[in-house]
PDB file of C-alpha atoms in Angstrom:
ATOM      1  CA  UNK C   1       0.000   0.000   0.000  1.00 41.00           C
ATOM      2  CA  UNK C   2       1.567   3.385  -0.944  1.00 54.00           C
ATOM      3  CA  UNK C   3      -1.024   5.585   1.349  1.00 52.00           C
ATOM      4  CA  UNK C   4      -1.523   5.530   4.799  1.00 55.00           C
ATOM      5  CA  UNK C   5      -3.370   7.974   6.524  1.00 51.00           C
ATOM      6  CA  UNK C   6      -3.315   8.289  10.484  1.00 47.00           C
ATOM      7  CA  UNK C   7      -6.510  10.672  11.716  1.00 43.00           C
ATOM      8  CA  UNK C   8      -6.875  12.083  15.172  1.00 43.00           C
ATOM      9  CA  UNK C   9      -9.981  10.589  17.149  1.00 51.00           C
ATOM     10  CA  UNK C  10     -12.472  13.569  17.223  1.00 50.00           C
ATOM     11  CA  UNK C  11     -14.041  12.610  20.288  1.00 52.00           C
ATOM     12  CA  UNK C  12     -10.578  13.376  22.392  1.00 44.00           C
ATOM     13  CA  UNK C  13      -9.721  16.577  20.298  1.00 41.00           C
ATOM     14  CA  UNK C  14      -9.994  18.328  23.540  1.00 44.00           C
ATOM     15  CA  UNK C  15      -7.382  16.821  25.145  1.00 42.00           C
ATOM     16  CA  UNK C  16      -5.194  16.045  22.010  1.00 41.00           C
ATOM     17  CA  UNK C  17      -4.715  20.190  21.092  1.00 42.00           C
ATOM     18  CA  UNK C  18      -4.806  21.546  24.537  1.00 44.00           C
ATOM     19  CA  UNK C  19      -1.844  23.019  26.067  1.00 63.00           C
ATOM     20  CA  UNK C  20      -0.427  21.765  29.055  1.00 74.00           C
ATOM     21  CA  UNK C  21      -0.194  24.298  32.570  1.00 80.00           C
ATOM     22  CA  UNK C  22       3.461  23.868  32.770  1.00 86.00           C
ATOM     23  CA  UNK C  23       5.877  26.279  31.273  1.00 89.00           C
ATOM     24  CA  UNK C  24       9.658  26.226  30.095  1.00 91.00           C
ATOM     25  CA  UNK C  25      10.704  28.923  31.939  1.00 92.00           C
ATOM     26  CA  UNK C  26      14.851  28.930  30.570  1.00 93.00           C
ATOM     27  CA  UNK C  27      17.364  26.481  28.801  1.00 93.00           C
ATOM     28  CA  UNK C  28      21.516  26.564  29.720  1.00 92.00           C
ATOM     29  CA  UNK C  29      23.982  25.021  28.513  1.00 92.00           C
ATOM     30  CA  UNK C  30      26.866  24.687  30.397  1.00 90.00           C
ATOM     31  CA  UNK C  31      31.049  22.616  30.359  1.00 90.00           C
ATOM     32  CA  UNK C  32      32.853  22.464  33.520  1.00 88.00           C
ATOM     33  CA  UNK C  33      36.467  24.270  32.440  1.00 82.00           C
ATOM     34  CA  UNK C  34      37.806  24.545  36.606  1.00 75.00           C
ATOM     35  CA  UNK C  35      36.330  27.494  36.934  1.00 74.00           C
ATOM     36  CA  UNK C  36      32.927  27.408  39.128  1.00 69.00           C
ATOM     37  CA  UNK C  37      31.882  25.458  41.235  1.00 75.00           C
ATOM     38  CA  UNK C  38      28.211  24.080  41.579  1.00 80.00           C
ATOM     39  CA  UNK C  39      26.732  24.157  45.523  1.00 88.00           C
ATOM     40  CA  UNK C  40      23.187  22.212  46.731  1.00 92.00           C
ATOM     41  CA  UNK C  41      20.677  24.257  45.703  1.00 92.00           C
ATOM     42  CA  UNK C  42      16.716  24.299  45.416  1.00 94.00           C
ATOM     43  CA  UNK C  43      14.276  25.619  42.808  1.00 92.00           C
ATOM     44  CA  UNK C  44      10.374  26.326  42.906  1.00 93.00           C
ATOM     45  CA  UNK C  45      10.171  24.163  39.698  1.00 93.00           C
ATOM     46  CA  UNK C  46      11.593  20.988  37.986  1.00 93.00           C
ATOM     47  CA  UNK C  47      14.929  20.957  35.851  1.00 95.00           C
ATOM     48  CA  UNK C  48      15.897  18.255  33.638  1.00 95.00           C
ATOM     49  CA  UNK C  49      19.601  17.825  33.264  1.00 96.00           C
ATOM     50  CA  UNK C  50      20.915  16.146  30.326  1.00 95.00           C
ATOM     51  CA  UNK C  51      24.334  14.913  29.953  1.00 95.00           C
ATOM     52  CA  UNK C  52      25.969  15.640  26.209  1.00 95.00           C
ATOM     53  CA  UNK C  53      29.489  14.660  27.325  1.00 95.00           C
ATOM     54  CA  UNK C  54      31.708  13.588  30.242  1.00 95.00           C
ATOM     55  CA  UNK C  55      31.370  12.326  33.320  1.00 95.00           C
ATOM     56  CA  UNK C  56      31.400  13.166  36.769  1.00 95.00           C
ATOM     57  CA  UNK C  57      28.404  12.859  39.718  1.00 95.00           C
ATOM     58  CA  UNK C  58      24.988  14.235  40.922  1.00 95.00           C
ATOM     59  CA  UNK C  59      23.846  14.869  44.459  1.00 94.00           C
ATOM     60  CA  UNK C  60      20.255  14.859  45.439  1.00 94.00           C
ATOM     61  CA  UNK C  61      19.619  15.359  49.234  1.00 92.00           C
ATOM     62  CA  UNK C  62      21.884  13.172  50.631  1.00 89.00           C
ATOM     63  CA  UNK C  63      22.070  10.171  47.849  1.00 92.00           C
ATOM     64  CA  UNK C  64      25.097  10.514  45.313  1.00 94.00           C
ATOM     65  CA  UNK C  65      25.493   8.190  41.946  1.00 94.00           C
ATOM     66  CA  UNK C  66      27.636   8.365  38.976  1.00 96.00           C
ATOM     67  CA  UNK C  67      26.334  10.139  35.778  1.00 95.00           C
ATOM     68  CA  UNK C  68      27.919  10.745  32.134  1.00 95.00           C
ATOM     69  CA  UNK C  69      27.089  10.863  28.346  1.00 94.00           C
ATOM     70  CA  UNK C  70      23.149  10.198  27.820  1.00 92.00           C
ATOM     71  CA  UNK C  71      22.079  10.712  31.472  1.00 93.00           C
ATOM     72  CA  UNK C  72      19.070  12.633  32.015  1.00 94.00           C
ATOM     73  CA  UNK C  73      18.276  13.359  35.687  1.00 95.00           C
ATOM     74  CA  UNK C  74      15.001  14.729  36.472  1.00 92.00           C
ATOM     75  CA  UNK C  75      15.219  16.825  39.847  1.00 93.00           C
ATOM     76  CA  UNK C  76      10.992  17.719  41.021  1.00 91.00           C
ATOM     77  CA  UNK C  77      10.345  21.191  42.777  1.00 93.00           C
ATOM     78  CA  UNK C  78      12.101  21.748  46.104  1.00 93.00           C
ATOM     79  CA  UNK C  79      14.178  19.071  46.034  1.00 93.00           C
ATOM     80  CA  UNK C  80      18.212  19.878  47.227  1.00 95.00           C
ATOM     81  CA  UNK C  81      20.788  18.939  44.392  1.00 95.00           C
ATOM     82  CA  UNK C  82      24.036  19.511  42.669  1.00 94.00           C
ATOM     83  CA  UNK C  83      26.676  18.153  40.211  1.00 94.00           C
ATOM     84  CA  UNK C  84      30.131  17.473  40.388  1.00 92.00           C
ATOM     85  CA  UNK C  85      32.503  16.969  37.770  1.00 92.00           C
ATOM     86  CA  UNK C  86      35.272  15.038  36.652  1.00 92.00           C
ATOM     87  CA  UNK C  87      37.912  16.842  36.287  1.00 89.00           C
ATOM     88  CA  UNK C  88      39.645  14.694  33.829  1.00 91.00           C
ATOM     89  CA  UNK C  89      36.631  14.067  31.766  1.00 93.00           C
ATOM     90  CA  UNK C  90      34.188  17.786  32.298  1.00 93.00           C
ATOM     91  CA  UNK C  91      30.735  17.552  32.323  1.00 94.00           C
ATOM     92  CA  UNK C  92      29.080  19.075  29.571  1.00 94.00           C
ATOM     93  CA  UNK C  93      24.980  19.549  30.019  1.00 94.00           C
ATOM     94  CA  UNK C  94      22.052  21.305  29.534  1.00 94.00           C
ATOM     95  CA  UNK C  95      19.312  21.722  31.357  1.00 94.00           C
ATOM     96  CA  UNK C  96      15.705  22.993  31.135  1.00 94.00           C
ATOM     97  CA  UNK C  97      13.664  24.533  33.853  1.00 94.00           C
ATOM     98  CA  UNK C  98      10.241  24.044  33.923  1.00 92.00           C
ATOM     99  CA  UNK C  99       7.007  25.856  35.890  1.00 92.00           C
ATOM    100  CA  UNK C 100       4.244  23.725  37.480  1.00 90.00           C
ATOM    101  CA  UNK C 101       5.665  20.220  36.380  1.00 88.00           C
ATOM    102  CA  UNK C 102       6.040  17.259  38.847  1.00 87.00           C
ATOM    103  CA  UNK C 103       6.906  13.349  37.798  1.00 83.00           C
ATOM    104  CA  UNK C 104       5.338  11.290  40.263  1.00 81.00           C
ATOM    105  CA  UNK C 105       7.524   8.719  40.328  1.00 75.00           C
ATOM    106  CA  UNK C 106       7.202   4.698  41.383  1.00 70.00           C
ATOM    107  CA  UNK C 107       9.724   4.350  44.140  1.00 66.00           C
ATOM    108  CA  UNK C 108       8.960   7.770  45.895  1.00 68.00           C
ATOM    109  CA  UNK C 109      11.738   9.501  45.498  1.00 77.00           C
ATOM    110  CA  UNK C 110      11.435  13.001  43.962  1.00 84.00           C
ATOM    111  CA  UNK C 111      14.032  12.292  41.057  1.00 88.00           C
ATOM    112  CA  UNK C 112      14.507  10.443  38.140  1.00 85.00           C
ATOM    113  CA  UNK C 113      17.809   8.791  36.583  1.00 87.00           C
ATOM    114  CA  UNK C 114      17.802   7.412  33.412  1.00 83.00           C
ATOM    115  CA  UNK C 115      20.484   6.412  30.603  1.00 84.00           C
ATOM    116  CA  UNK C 116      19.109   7.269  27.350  1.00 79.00           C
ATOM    117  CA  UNK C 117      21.451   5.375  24.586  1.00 77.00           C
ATOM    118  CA  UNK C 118      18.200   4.164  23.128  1.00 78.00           C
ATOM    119  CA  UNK C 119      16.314   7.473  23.387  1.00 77.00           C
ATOM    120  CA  UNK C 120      19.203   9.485  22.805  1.00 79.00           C
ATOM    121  CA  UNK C 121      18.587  10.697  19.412  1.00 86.00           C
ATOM    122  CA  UNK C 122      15.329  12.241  20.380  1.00 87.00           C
ATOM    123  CA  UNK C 123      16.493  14.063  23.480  1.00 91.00           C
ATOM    124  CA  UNK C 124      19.739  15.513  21.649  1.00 93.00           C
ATOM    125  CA  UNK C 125      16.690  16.839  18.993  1.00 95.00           C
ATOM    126  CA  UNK C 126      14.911  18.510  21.651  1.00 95.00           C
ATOM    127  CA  UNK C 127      17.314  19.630  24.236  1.00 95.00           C
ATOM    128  CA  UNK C 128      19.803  21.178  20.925  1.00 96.00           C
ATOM    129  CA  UNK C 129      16.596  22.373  19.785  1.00 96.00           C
ATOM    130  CA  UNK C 130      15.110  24.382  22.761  1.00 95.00           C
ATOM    131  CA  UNK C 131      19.023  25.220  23.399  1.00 93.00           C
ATOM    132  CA  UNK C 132      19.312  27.165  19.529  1.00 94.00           C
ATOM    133  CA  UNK C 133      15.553  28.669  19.605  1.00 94.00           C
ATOM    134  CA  UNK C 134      15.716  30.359  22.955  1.00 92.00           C
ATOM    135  CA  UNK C 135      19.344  31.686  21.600  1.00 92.00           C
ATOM    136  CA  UNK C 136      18.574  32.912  18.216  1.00 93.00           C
ATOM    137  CA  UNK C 137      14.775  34.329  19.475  1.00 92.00           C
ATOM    138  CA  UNK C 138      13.302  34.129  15.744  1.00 94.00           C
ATOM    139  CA  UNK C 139       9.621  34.896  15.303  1.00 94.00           C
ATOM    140  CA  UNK C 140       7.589  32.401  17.400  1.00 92.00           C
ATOM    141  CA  UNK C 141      10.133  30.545  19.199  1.00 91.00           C
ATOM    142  CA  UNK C 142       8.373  30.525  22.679  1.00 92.00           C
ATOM    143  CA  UNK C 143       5.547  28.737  20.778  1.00 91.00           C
ATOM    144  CA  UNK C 144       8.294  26.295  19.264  1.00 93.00           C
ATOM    145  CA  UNK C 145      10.187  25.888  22.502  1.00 93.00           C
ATOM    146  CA  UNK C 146       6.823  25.116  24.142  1.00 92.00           C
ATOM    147  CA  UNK C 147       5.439  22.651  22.231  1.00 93.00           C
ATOM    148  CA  UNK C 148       8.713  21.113  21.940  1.00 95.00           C
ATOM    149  CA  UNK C 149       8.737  20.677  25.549  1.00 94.00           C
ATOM    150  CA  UNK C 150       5.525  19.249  26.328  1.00 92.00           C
ATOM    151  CA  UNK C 151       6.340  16.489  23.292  1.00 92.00           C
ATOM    152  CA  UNK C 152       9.477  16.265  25.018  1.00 93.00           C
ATOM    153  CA  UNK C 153       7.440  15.509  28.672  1.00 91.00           C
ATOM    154  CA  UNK C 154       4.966  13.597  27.208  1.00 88.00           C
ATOM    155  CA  UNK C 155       7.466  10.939  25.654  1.00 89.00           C
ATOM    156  CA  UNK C 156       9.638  11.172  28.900  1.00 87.00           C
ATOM    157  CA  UNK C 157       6.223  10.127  31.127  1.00 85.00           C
ATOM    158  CA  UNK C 158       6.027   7.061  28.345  1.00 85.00           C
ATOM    159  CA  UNK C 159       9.345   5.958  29.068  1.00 82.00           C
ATOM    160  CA  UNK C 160       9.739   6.188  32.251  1.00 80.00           C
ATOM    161  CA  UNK C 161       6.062   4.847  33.173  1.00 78.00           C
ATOM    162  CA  UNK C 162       6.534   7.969  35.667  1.00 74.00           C
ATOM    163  CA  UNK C 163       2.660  10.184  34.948  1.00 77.00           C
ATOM    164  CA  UNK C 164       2.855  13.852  35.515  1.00 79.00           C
ATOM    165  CA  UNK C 165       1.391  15.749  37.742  1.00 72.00           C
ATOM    166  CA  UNK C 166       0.387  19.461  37.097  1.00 64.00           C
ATOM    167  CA  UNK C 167       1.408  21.909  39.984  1.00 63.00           C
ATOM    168  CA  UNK C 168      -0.225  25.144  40.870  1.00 59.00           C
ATOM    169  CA  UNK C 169       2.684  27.599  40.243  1.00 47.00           C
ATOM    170  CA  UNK C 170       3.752  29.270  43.416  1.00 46.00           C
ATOM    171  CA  UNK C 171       5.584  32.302  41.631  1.00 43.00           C
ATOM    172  CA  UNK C 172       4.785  33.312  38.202  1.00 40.00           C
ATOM    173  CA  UNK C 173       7.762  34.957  36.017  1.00 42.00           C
ATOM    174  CA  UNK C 174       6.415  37.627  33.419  1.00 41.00           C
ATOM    175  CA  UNK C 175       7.664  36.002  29.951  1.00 40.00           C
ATOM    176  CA  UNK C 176      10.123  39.280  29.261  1.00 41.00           C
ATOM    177  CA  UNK C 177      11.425  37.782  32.554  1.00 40.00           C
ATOM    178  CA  UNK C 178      11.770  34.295  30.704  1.00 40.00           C
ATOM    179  CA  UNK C 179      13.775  35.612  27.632  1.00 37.00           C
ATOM    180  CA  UNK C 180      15.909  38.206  29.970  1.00 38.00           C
ATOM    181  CA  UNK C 181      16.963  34.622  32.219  1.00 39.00           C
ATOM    182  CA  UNK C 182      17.650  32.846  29.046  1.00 37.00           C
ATOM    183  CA  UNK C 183      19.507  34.996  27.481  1.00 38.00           C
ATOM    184  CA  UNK C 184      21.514  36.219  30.629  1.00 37.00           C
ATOM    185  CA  UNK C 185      22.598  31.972  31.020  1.00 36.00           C
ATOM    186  CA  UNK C 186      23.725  32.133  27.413  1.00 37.00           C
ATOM    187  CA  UNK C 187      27.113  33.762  27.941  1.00 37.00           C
ATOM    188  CA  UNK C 188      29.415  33.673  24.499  1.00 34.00           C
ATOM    189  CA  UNK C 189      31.321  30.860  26.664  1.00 36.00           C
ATOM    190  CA  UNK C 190      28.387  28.726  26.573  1.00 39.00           C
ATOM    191  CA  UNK C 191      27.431  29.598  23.549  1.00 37.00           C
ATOM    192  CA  UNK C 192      30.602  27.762  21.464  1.00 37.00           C
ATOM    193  CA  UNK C 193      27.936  24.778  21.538  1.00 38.00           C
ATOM    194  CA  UNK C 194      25.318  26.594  19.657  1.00 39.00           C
ATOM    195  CA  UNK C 195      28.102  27.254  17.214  1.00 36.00           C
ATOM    196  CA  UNK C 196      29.023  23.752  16.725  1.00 38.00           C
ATOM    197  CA  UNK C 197      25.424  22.705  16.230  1.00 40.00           C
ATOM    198  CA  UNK C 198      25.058  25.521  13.017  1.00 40.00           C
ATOM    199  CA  UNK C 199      27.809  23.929  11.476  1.00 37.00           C
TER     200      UNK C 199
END
């Protein structure tokens, strides 16, 4: 057959084109060159840190494990974290915070960590993605960046088996306030990767 046609169901259009509560609110990228360190920390909303290259380990509360290349770690609201690098082999990550998002996750702990070499390909789209739209700032990119993330959250609830629960947002950020943070994390150091990725 040289035609085939897939058609929404009409009956769950509703919930098919609605858009979801929770909000990117900025992207970084980051490489560990010696020259910073990272301290525990907490945030009002969720980050999800994904591992390009390197290796080194993350904290979260008082639990440390070993992360590198294709490691996403999923840190809920409120919850007390950090990274630390190898020195010999640098982290090199980006990560995505996002508003009024919470993975309720199957073993009750408030974070996820998963190696992705068979869903790699698909983060590196929509991490790199987010990453170069919220750099360049072209016409519509918030929608873009948006919709790219709740795709990106959808698929991460399906392979994790981890559902997601929608939280009230206990600040709101005006979205100037969005693009200002974004831009602000993009320093030209961090920005070599975006660089890379045009080429």
């Amino acid at each position: 057959m040289g035609n085939i046609r897939h058609s929404f169901n009409t009956s769950n259009q509703e919930t098919t084109f609605s858009q979801m509560p929770y909000r990117l609110l900025y992207s970084s990228y980051s490489k560990y060159e010696q020259d910073w360190e990272s301290y525990p920390h907490t945030h009002y909303f969720s980050e999800l840190f994904y591992v390009l290259n390197g290796c080194g380990s993350f904290i979260v509360e008082e639990e440390s494990f070993p992360i590198r290349k294709q490691n996403l770690i999923i840190i809920n609201p409120s919850i007390r974290h950090t990274e630390v690098s190898d020195k010999n082999s640098p982290l090199e990550y980006i990560v995505l915070g996002v508003e009024g998002l919470n993975f309720l996750i199957y073993n009750d702990k408030e974070y996820l960590n998963i190696q992705c070499e068979d869903f790699s390909e698909n983060l590196d789209f929509y991490f790199h993605t987010i990453l170069r739209e919220m750099d360049e700032q072209k016409e519509s990119y918030e929608t873009i960046c948006q919709n790219l993330l709740e795709a990106l959250i959808i698929q991460l609830s399906r392979h994790t088996g981890s559902p997601v629960e929608m939280l009230p947002s206990s600040k709101r950020l005006p979205a100037n306030a969005v693009t200002q943070s974004a831009s602000s994390i993009l320093t030209s150091e961090k920005t070599s990767l975006l660089t890379h990725l045009r080429s």
